[in-house]
């Protein structure tokens, strides 16, 4: 541990833990109590001076710690050009509240998936970026269909029509009579009718 000889009893530092230890005794913080030391005269500590004493000691320790940190090698990060201080390894072992967690054993499915190269769908994400529209949309389910914006021309205006499905819908409409007239028109006729109405507007 590094030391600071400016104090009556030198400070000790553990820069790896950013810790400063001050072994010097402090005046008693009890109201009306007397405190004596070799460097100060006998004084009484009042309630109003408690915070001032603690604040002064904390400030002194913080300044000493910062001074020691600035004496360490300073490098510049290549990615963002920020300054970094290289700290030594910690010297004081800090206690843990709980033991070090053990590595969780993989389940049979996790071992099988890792062996076969199977990945979960959630890891890939539910969204994908549409380069043409410059926006994110769902890969599947709700939000997958591209909805046109106001005043925007439909990009895929040429759509393939299932002739078999169109024929089946038309025959079903003819069987039901006039009630199924609109359904018998088929998707193509309904789509053309909507487009003609929009063009008239």
JSON list of C-alpha atoms in Angstrom, two decimals:
[
{"chain": "A", "resi": 1, "resn": "UNK", "atom": "CA", "xyz": [0.00, 0.00, 0.00]},
{"chain": "A", "resi": 2, "resn": "UNK", "atom": "CA", "xyz": [1.17, 3.51, -0.77]},
{"chain": "A", "resi": 3, "resn": "UNK", "atom": "CA", "xyz": [1.52, 6.09, 2.00]},
{"chain": "A", "resi": 4, "resn": "UNK", "atom": "CA", "xyz": [1.21, 9.85, 2.37]},
{"chain": "A", "resi": 5, "resn": "UNK", "atom": "CA", "xyz": [3.70, 11.39, 4.80]},
{"chain": "A", "resi": 6, "resn": "UNK", "atom": "CA", "xyz": [2.10, 14.86, 4.98]},
{"chain": "A", "resi": 7, "resn": "UNK", "atom": "CA", "xyz": [-0.24, 13.84, 7.85]},
{"chain": "A", "resi": 8, "resn": "UNK", "atom": "CA", "xyz": [0.96, 13.21, 11.47]},
{"chain": "A", "resi": 9, "resn": "UNK", "atom": "CA", "xyz": [0.37, 9.52, 10.81]},
{"chain": "A", "resi": 10, "resn": "UNK", "atom": "CA", "xyz": [0.71, 8.69, 7.10]},
{"chain": "A", "resi": 11, "resn": "UNK", "atom": "CA", "xyz": [-2.37, 7.73, 5.10]},
{"chain": "A", "resi": 12, "resn": "UNK", "atom": "CA", "xyz": [-2.40, 4.33, 3.44]},
{"chain": "A", "resi": 13, "resn": "UNK", "atom": "CA", "xyz": [-3.96, 3.80, 0.03]},
{"chain": "A", "resi": 14, "resn": "UNK", "atom": "CA", "xyz": [-5.39, 0.82, -1.82]},
{"chain": "A", "resi": 15, "resn": "UNK", "atom": "CA", "xyz": [-5.83, 2.30, -5.28]},
{"chain": "A", "resi": 16, "resn": "UNK", "atom": "CA", "xyz": [-7.26, -0.94, -6.67]},
{"chain": "A", "resi": 17, "resn": "UNK", "atom": "CA", "xyz": [-10.27, -0.47, -4.37]},
{"chain": "A", "resi": 18, "resn": "UNK", "atom": "CA", "xyz": [-10.11, 3.37, -4.48]},
{"chain": "A", "resi": 19, "resn": "UNK", "atom": "CA", "xyz": [-9.63, 3.34, -0.71]},
{"chain": "A", "resi": 20, "resn": "UNK", "atom": "CA", "xyz": [-7.85, 5.79, 1.60]},
{"chain": "A", "resi": 21, "resn": "UNK", "atom": "CA", "xyz": [-7.22, 4.86, 5.25]},
{"chain": "A", "resi": 22, "resn": "UNK", "atom": "CA", "xyz": [-6.60, 7.60, 7.83]},
{"chain": "A", "resi": 23, "resn": "UNK", "atom": "CA", "xyz": [-5.16, 6.17, 11.09]},
{"chain": "A", "resi": 24, "resn": "UNK", "atom": "CA", "xyz": [-5.08, 9.58, 12.83]},
{"chain": "A", "resi": 25, "resn": "UNK", "atom": "CA", "xyz": [-7.47, 9.87, 15.81]},
{"chain": "A", "resi": 26, "resn": "UNK", "atom": "CA", "xyz": [-10.33, 12.32, 15.50]},
{"chain": "A", "resi": 27, "resn": "UNK", "atom": "CA", "xyz": [-11.86, 14.47, 18.26]},
{"chain": "A", "resi": 28, "resn": "UNK", "atom": "CA", "xyz": [-14.73, 12.95, 20.18]},
{"chain": "A", "resi": 29, "resn": "UNK", "atom": "CA", "xyz": [-18.04, 13.67, 18.48]},
{"chain": "A", "resi": 30, "resn": "UNK", "atom": "CA", "xyz": [-20.08, 13.56, 21.68]},
{"chain": "A", "resi": 31, "resn": "UNK", "atom": "CA", "xyz": [-21.54, 16.98, 22.62]},
{"chain": "A", "resi": 32, "resn": "UNK", "atom": "CA", "xyz": [-19.60, 18.56, 25.48]},
{"chain": "A", "resi": 33, "resn": "UNK", "atom": "CA", "xyz": [-16.94, 15.84, 25.57]},
{"chain": "A", "resi": 34, "resn": "UNK", "atom": "CA", "xyz": [-13.28, 16.76, 25.76]},
{"chain": "A", "resi": 35, "resn": "UNK", "atom": "CA", "xyz": [-10.85, 15.57, 23.12]},
{"chain": "A", "resi": 36, "resn": "UNK", "atom": "CA", "xyz": [-7.09, 15.83, 23.36]},
{"chain": "A", "resi": 37, "resn": "UNK", "atom": "CA", "xyz": [-4.27, 14.91, 21.03]},
{"chain": "A", "resi": 38, "resn": "UNK", "atom": "CA", "xyz": [-0.57, 15.63, 20.64]},
{"chain": "A", "resi": 39, "resn": "UNK", "atom": "CA", "xyz": [-1.13, 18.13, 17.83]},
{"chain": "A", "resi": 40, "resn": "UNK", "atom": "CA", "xyz": [-4.20, 20.01, 19.18]},
{"chain": "A", "resi": 41, "resn": "UNK", "atom": "CA", "xyz": [-5.17, 21.57, 22.48]},
{"chain": "A", "resi": 42, "resn": "UNK", "atom": "CA", "xyz": [-8.01, 20.33, 24.67]},
{"chain": "A", "resi": 43, "resn": "UNK", "atom": "CA", "xyz": [-11.32, 21.40, 23.13]},
{"chain": "A", "resi": 44, "resn": "UNK", "atom": "CA", "xyz": [-14.99, 20.61, 23.49]},
{"chain": "A", "resi": 45, "resn": "UNK", "atom": "CA", "xyz": [-16.87, 19.31, 20.46]},
{"chain": "A", "resi": 46, "resn": "UNK", "atom": "CA", "xyz": [-20.26, 20.90, 20.04]},
{"chain": "A", "resi": 47, "resn": "UNK", "atom": "CA", "xyz": [-23.12, 19.49, 18.06]},
{"chain": "A", "resi": 48, "resn": "UNK", "atom": "CA", "xyz": [-22.77, 22.14, 15.37]},
{"chain": "A", "resi": 49, "resn": "UNK", "atom": "CA", "xyz": [-19.12, 21.25, 14.72]},
{"chain": "A", "resi": 50, "resn": "UNK", "atom": "CA", "xyz": [-19.71, 17.52, 14.14]},
{"chain": "A", "resi": 51, "resn": "UNK", "atom": "CA", "xyz": [-20.53, 17.89, 10.47]},
{"chain": "A", "resi": 52, "resn": "UNK", "atom": "CA", "xyz": [-17.68, 20.34, 9.96]},
{"chain": "A", "resi": 53, "resn": "UNK", "atom": "CA", "xyz": [-15.12, 17.94, 11.45]},
{"chain": "A", "resi": 54, "resn": "UNK", "atom": "CA", "xyz": [-16.35, 14.97, 9.41]},
{"chain": "A", "resi": 55, "resn": "UNK", "atom": "CA", "xyz": [-16.56, 17.06, 6.24]},
{"chain": "A", "resi": 56, "resn": "UNK", "atom": "CA", "xyz": [-12.99, 18.33, 6.68]},
{"chain": "A", "resi": 57, "resn": "UNK", "atom": "CA", "xyz": [-11.63, 14.82, 7.27]},
{"chain": "A", "resi": 58, "resn": "UNK", "atom": "CA", "xyz": [-13.50, 13.40, 4.27]},
{"chain": "A", "resi": 59, "resn": "UNK", "atom": "CA", "xyz": [-12.31, 16.25, 2.05]},
{"chain": "A", "resi": 60, "resn": "UNK", "atom": "CA", "xyz": [-8.69, 15.74, 3.12]},
{"chain": "A", "resi": 61, "resn": "UNK", "atom": "CA", "xyz": [-8.84, 11.99, 2.44]},
{"chain": "A", "resi": 62, "resn": "UNK", "atom": "CA", "xyz": [-10.51, 12.53, -0.93]},
{"chain": "A", "resi": 63, "resn": "UNK", "atom": "CA", "xyz": [-7.88, 15.06, -2.00]},
{"chain": "A", "resi": 64, "resn": "UNK", "atom": "CA", "xyz": [-5.08, 12.70, -0.94]},
{"chain": "A", "resi": 65, "resn": "UNK", "atom": "CA", "xyz": [-6.69, 9.82, -2.86]},
{"chain": "A", "resi": 66, "resn": "UNK", "atom": "CA", "xyz": [-7.11, 11.92, -6.02]},
{"chain": "A", "resi": 67, "resn": "UNK", "atom": "CA", "xyz": [-3.48, 13.06, -5.75]},
{"chain": "A", "resi": 68, "resn": "UNK", "atom": "CA", "xyz": [-2.36, 9.41, -5.63]},
{"chain": "A", "resi": 69, "resn": "UNK", "atom": "CA", "xyz": [-4.58, 8.50, -8.58]},
{"chain": "A", "resi": 70, "resn": "UNK", "atom": "CA", "xyz": [-3.12, 11.27, -10.73]},
{"chain": "A", "resi": 71, "resn": "UNK", "atom": "CA", "xyz": [0.35, 9.87, -10.07]},
{"chain": "A", "resi": 72, "resn": "UNK", "atom": "CA", "xyz": [-0.61, 6.63, -11.84]},
{"chain": "A", "resi": 73, "resn": "UNK", "atom": "CA", "xyz": [0.03, 6.04, -15.59]},
{"chain": "A", "resi": 74, "resn": "UNK", "atom": "CA", "xyz": [-2.55, 7.83, -17.75]},
{"chain": "A", "resi": 75, "resn": "UNK", "atom": "CA", "xyz": [-3.41, 6.43, -21.19]},
{"chain": "A", "resi": 76, "resn": "UNK", "atom": "CA", "xyz": [-5.78, 7.47, -23.97]},
{"chain": "A", "resi": 77, "resn": "UNK", "atom": "CA", "xyz": [-8.49, 5.13, -25.23]},
{"chain": "A", "resi": 78, "resn": "UNK", "atom": "CA", "xyz": [-8.16, 4.46, -28.96]},
{"chain": "A", "resi": 79, "resn": "UNK", "atom": "CA", "xyz": [-11.91, 4.12, -29.58]},
{"chain": "A", "resi": 80, "resn": "UNK", "atom": "CA", "xyz": [-13.25, 7.36, -28.06]},
{"chain": "A", "resi": 81, "resn": "UNK", "atom": "CA", "xyz": [-9.98, 9.21, -27.22]},
{"chain": "A", "resi": 82, "resn": "UNK", "atom": "CA", "xyz": [-10.90, 9.40, -23.52]},
{"chain": "A", "resi": 83, "resn": "UNK", "atom": "CA", "xyz": [-8.25, 9.49, -20.79]},
{"chain": "A", "resi": 84, "resn": "UNK", "atom": "CA", "xyz": [-7.93, 6.43, -18.57]},
{"chain": "A", "resi": 85, "resn": "UNK", "atom": "CA", "xyz": [-5.94, 5.75, -15.40]},
{"chain": "A", "resi": 86, "resn": "UNK", "atom": "CA", "xyz": [-4.40, 2.30, -15.02]},
{"chain": "A", "resi": 87, "resn": "UNK", "atom": "CA", "xyz": [-5.08, 1.08, -11.47]},
{"chain": "A", "resi": 88, "resn": "UNK", "atom": "CA", "xyz": [-2.99, -1.55, -9.70]},
{"chain": "A", "resi": 89, "resn": "UNK", "atom": "CA", "xyz": [-4.49, -4.79, -8.46]},
{"chain": "A", "resi": 90, "resn": "UNK", "atom": "CA", "xyz": [-6.53, -4.49, -5.22]},
{"chain": "A", "resi": 91, "resn": "UNK", "atom": "CA", "xyz": [-4.57, -5.29, -2.06]},
{"chain": "A", "resi": 92, "resn": "UNK", "atom": "CA", "xyz": [-7.32, -5.35, 0.57]},
{"chain": "A", "resi": 93, "resn": "UNK", "atom": "CA", "xyz": [-9.68, -8.34, 0.18]},
{"chain": "A", "resi": 94, "resn": "UNK", "atom": "CA", "xyz": [-13.22, -7.04, 0.51]},
{"chain": "A", "resi": 95, "resn": "UNK", "atom": "CA", "xyz": [-15.62, -9.48, 2.20]},
{"chain": "A", "resi": 96, "resn": "UNK", "atom": "CA", "xyz": [-18.62, -10.83, 0.32]},
{"chain": "A", "resi": 97, "resn": "UNK", "atom": "CA", "xyz": [-22.12, -11.04, 1.77]},
{"chain": "A", "resi": 98, "resn": "UNK", "atom": "CA", "xyz": [-22.74, -14.31, -0.08]},
{"chain": "A", "resi": 99, "resn": "UNK", "atom": "CA", "xyz": [-20.40, -16.96, -1.49]},
{"chain": "A", "resi": 100, "resn": "UNK", "atom": "CA", "xyz": [-19.21, -16.77, -5.08]},
{"chain": "A", "resi": 101, "resn": "UNK", "atom": "CA", "xyz": [-22.00, -18.18, -7.28]},
{"chain": "A", "resi": 102, "resn": "UNK", "atom": "CA", "xyz": [-21.23, -21.48, -8.95]},
{"chain": "A", "resi": 103, "resn": "UNK", "atom": "CA", "xyz": [-21.59, -21.91, -12.68]},
{"chain": "A", "resi": 104, "resn": "UNK", "atom": "CA", "xyz": [-25.08, -23.19, -13.47]},
{"chain": "A", "resi": 105, "resn": "UNK", "atom": "CA", "xyz": [-25.08, -26.64, -15.04]},
{"chain": "A", "resi": 106, "resn": "UNK", "atom": "CA", "xyz": [-26.64, -26.77, -18.50]},
{"chain": "A", "resi": 107, "resn": "UNK", "atom": "CA", "xyz": [-29.85, -28.72, -18.99]},
{"chain": "A", "resi": 108, "resn": "UNK", "atom": "CA", "xyz": [-30.17, -31.62, -21.43]},
{"chain": "A", "resi": 109, "resn": "UNK", "atom": "CA", "xyz": [-31.99, -29.40, -23.92]},
{"chain": "A", "resi": 110, "resn": "UNK", "atom": "CA", "xyz": [-29.33, -26.68, -23.72]},
{"chain": "A", "resi": 111, "resn": "UNK", "atom": "CA", "xyz": [-26.60, -29.25, -24.34]},
{"chain": "A", "resi": 112, "resn": "UNK", "atom": "CA", "xyz": [-28.55, -30.73, -27.27]},
{"chain": "A", "resi": 113, "resn": "UNK", "atom": "CA", "xyz": [-29.29, -27.29, -28.76]},
{"chain": "A", "resi": 114, "resn": "UNK", "atom": "CA", "xyz": [-25.65, -26.26, -28.44]},
{"chain": "A", "resi": 115, "resn": "UNK", "atom": "CA", "xyz": [-24.54, -29.48, -30.13]},
{"chain": "A", "resi": 116, "resn": "UNK", "atom": "CA", "xyz": [-27.02, -29.09, -33.02]},
{"chain": "A", "resi": 117, "resn": "UNK", "atom": "CA", "xyz": [-26.58, -25.33, -33.33]},
{"chain": "A", "resi": 118, "resn": "UNK", "atom": "CA", "xyz": [-30.20, -24.54, -32.46]},
{"chain": "A", "resi": 119, "resn": "UNK", "atom": "CA", "xyz": [-30.87, -20.95, -31.41]},
{"chain": "A", "resi": 120, "resn": "UNK", "atom": "CA", "xyz": [-33.96, -19.54, -29.76]},
{"chain": "A", "resi": 121, "resn": "UNK", "atom": "CA", "xyz": [-36.17, -17.20, -31.77]},
{"chain": "A", "resi": 122, "resn": "UNK", "atom": "CA", "xyz": [-36.24, -14.62, -29.01]},
{"chain": "A", "resi": 123, "resn": "UNK", "atom": "CA", "xyz": [-32.51, -14.07, -29.29]},
{"chain": "A", "resi": 124, "resn": "UNK", "atom": "CA", "xyz": [-32.85, -13.04, -32.96]},
{"chain": "A", "resi": 125, "resn": "UNK", "atom": "CA", "xyz": [-35.50, -10.45, -32.10]},
{"chain": "A", "resi": 126, "resn": "UNK", "atom": "CA", "xyz": [-39.04, -9.95, -33.36]},
{"chain": "A", "resi": 127, "resn": "UNK", "atom": "CA", "xyz": [-38.29, -6.90, -35.53]},
{"chain": "A", "resi": 128, "resn": "UNK", "atom": "CA", "xyz": [-36.45, -6.44, -38.81]},
{"chain": "A", "resi": 129, "resn": "UNK", "atom": "CA", "xyz": [-35.40, -3.23, -40.57]},
{"chain": "A", "resi": 130, "resn": "UNK", "atom": "CA", "xyz": [-37.09, -2.42, -43.89]},
{"chain": "A", "resi": 131, "resn": "UNK", "atom": "CA", "xyz": [-34.41, -0.79, -46.05]},
{"chain": "A", "resi": 132, "resn": "UNK", "atom": "CA", "xyz": [-36.91, 0.62, -48.57]},
{"chain": "A", "resi": 133, "resn": "UNK", "atom": "CA", "xyz": [-39.17, 2.33, -46.02]},
{"chain": "A", "resi": 134, "resn": "UNK", "atom": "CA", "xyz": [-36.39, 2.95, -43.47]},
{"chain": "A", "resi": 135, "resn": "UNK", "atom": "CA", "xyz": [-38.40, 1.66, -40.53]},
{"chain": "A", "resi": 136, "resn": "UNK", "atom": "CA", "xyz": [-38.66, -1.34, -38.24]},
{"chain": "A", "resi": 137, "resn": "UNK", "atom": "CA", "xyz": [-41.50, -3.81, -38.66]},
{"chain": "A", "resi": 138, "resn": "UNK", "atom": "CA", "xyz": [-42.44, -7.16, -37.17]},
{"chain": "A", "resi": 139, "resn": "UNK", "atom": "CA", "xyz": [-41.08, -10.34, -38.74]},
{"chain": "A", "resi": 140, "resn": "UNK", "atom": "CA", "xyz": [-44.32, -12.19, -38.08]},
{"chain": "A", "resi": 141, "resn": "UNK", "atom": "CA", "xyz": [-47.73, -11.66, -36.53]},
{"chain": "A", "resi": 142, "resn": "UNK", "atom": "CA", "xyz": [-49.32, -8.26, -35.94]},
{"chain": "A", "resi": 143, "resn": "UNK", "atom": "CA", "xyz": [-47.53, -5.42, -37.71]},
{"chain": "A", "resi": 144, "resn": "UNK", "atom": "CA", "xyz": [-45.90, -7.60, -40.38]},
{"chain": "A", "resi": 145, "resn": "UNK", "atom": "CA", "xyz": [-48.09, -6.26, -43.18]},
{"chain": "A", "resi": 146, "resn": "UNK", "atom": "CA", "xyz": [-46.85, -2.98, -44.68]},
{"chain": "A", "resi": 147, "resn": "UNK", "atom": "CA", "xyz": [-49.51, -0.30, -44.41]},
{"chain": "A", "resi": 148, "resn": "UNK", "atom": "CA", "xyz": [-49.49, 2.56, -46.88]},
{"chain": "A", "resi": 149, "resn": "UNK", "atom": "CA", "xyz": [-48.99, 6.09, -45.66]},
{"chain": "A", "resi": 150, "resn": "UNK", "atom": "CA", "xyz": [-51.32, 8.95, -46.66]},
{"chain": "A", "resi": 151, "resn": "UNK", "atom": "CA", "xyz": [-50.56, 10.03, -50.23]},
{"chain": "A", "resi": 152, "resn": "UNK", "atom": "CA", "xyz": [-48.08, 7.22, -50.77]},
{"chain": "A", "resi": 153, "resn": "UNK", "atom": "CA", "xyz": [-48.21, 5.08, -53.92]},
{"chain": "A", "resi": 154, "resn": "UNK", "atom": "CA", "xyz": [-48.34, 1.39, -53.19]},
{"chain": "A", "resi": 155, "resn": "UNK", "atom": "CA", "xyz": [-44.92, -0.11, -53.89]},
{"chain": "A", "resi": 156, "resn": "UNK", "atom": "CA", "xyz": [-46.12, -3.60, -54.76]},
{"chain": "A", "resi": 157, "resn": "UNK", "atom": "CA", "xyz": [-49.09, -2.54, -56.95]},
{"chain": "A", "resi": 158, "resn": "UNK", "atom": "CA", "xyz": [-48.66, -5.64, -59.09]},
{"chain": "A", "resi": 159, "resn": "UNK", "atom": "CA", "xyz": [-49.88, -8.59, -57.05]},
{"chain": "A", "resi": 160, "resn": "UNK", "atom": "CA", "xyz": [-50.26, -12.16, -58.14]},
{"chain": "A", "resi": 161, "resn": "UNK", "atom": "CA", "xyz": [-53.86, -13.41, -58.03]},
{"chain": "A", "resi": 162, "resn": "UNK", "atom": "CA", "xyz": [-54.72, -17.01, -57.22]},
{"chain": "A", "resi": 163, "resn": "UNK", "atom": "CA", "xyz": [-56.93, -18.01, -60.18]},
{"chain": "A", "resi": 164, "resn": "UNK", "atom": "CA", "xyz": [-58.19, -21.14, -58.45]},
{"chain": "A", "resi": 165, "resn": "UNK", "atom": "CA", "xyz": [-59.31, -19.14, -55.43]},
{"chain": "A", "resi": 166, "resn": "UNK", "atom": "CA", "xyz": [-60.94, -16.50, -57.65]},
{"chain": "A", "resi": 167, "resn": "UNK", "atom": "CA", "xyz": [-62.87, -19.16, -59.57]},
{"chain": "A", "resi": 168, "resn": "UNK", "atom": "CA", "xyz": [-64.07, -20.86, -56.38]},
{"chain": "A", "resi": 169, "resn": "UNK", "atom": "CA", "xyz": [-65.30, -17.56, -54.92]},
{"chain": "A", "resi": 170, "resn": "UNK", "atom": "CA", "xyz": [-67.10, -16.69, -58.15]},
{"chain": "A", "resi": 171, "resn": "UNK", "atom": "CA", "xyz": [-68.86, -20.06, -58.34]},
{"chain": "A", "resi": 172, "resn": "UNK", "atom": "CA", "xyz": [-69.90, -19.82, -54.70]},
{"chain": "A", "resi": 173, "resn": "UNK", "atom": "CA", "xyz": [-71.38, -16.37, -55.34]},
{"chain": "A", "resi": 174, "resn": "UNK", "atom": "CA", "xyz": [-73.34, -17.58, -58.36]},
{"chain": "A", "resi": 175, "resn": "UNK", "atom": "CA", "xyz": [-74.84, -20.40, -56.32]},
{"chain": "A", "resi": 176, "resn": "UNK", "atom": "CA", "xyz": [-76.04, -17.98, -53.63]},
{"chain": "A", "resi": 177, "resn": "UNK", "atom": "CA", "xyz": [-77.65, -15.64, -56.17]},
{"chain": "A", "resi": 178, "resn": "UNK", "atom": "CA", "xyz": [-77.66, -11.86, -55.97]},
{"chain": "A", "resi": 179, "resn": "UNK", "atom": "CA", "xyz": [-76.77, -11.91, -52.28]},
{"chain": "A", "resi": 180, "resn": "UNK", "atom": "CA", "xyz": [-73.30, -13.14, -53.14]},
{"chain": "A", "resi": 181, "resn": "UNK", "atom": "CA", "xyz": [-72.78, -10.74, -56.04]},
{"chain": "A", "resi": 182, "resn": "UNK", "atom": "CA", "xyz": [-70.05, -8.75, -54.33]},
{"chain": "A", "resi": 183, "resn": "UNK", "atom": "CA", "xyz": [-68.31, -11.87, -53.15]},
{"chain": "A", "resi": 184, "resn": "UNK", "atom": "CA", "xyz": [-68.55, -13.34, -56.64]},
{"chain": "A", "resi": 185, "resn": "UNK", "atom": "CA", "xyz": [-66.76, -10.34, -58.07]},
{"chain": "A", "resi": 186, "resn": "UNK", "atom": "CA", "xyz": [-63.52, -11.66, -56.64]},
{"chain": "A", "resi": 187, "resn": "UNK", "atom": "CA", "xyz": [-60.59, -9.86, -55.12]},
{"chain": "A", "resi": 188, "resn": "UNK", "atom": "CA", "xyz": [-59.37, -8.51, -58.45]},
{"chain": "A", "resi": 189, "resn": "UNK", "atom": "CA", "xyz": [-62.67, -6.84, -59.36]},
{"chain": "A", "resi": 190, "resn": "UNK", "atom": "CA", "xyz": [-63.09, -5.35, -55.90]},
{"chain": "A", "resi": 191, "resn": "UNK", "atom": "CA", "xyz": [-59.55, -4.02, -55.97]},
{"chain": "A", "resi": 192, "resn": "UNK", "atom": "CA", "xyz": [-60.05, -2.47, -59.41]},
{"chain": "A", "resi": 193, "resn": "UNK", "atom": "CA", "xyz": [-63.30, -0.89, -58.25]},
{"chain": "A", "resi": 194, "resn": "UNK", "atom": "CA", "xyz": [-61.58, 0.74, -55.28]},
{"chain": "A", "resi": 195, "resn": "UNK", "atom": "CA", "xyz": [-58.75, 2.04, -57.46]},
{"chain": "A", "resi": 196, "resn": "UNK", "atom": "CA", "xyz": [-61.20, 3.57, -59.93]},
{"chain": "A", "resi": 197, "resn": "UNK", "atom": "CA", "xyz": [-63.01, 5.39, -57.12]},
{"chain": "A", "resi": 198, "resn": "UNK", "atom": "CA", "xyz": [-59.72, 6.79, -55.82]},
{"chain": "A", "resi": 199, "resn": "UNK", "atom": "CA", "xyz": [-58.70, 7.99, -59.28]},
{"chain": "A", "resi": 200, "resn": "UNK", "atom": "CA", "xyz": [-62.03, 9.83, -59.71]},
{"chain": "A", "resi": 201, "resn": "UNK", "atom": "CA", "xyz": [-61.46, 11.70, -56.46]}
]
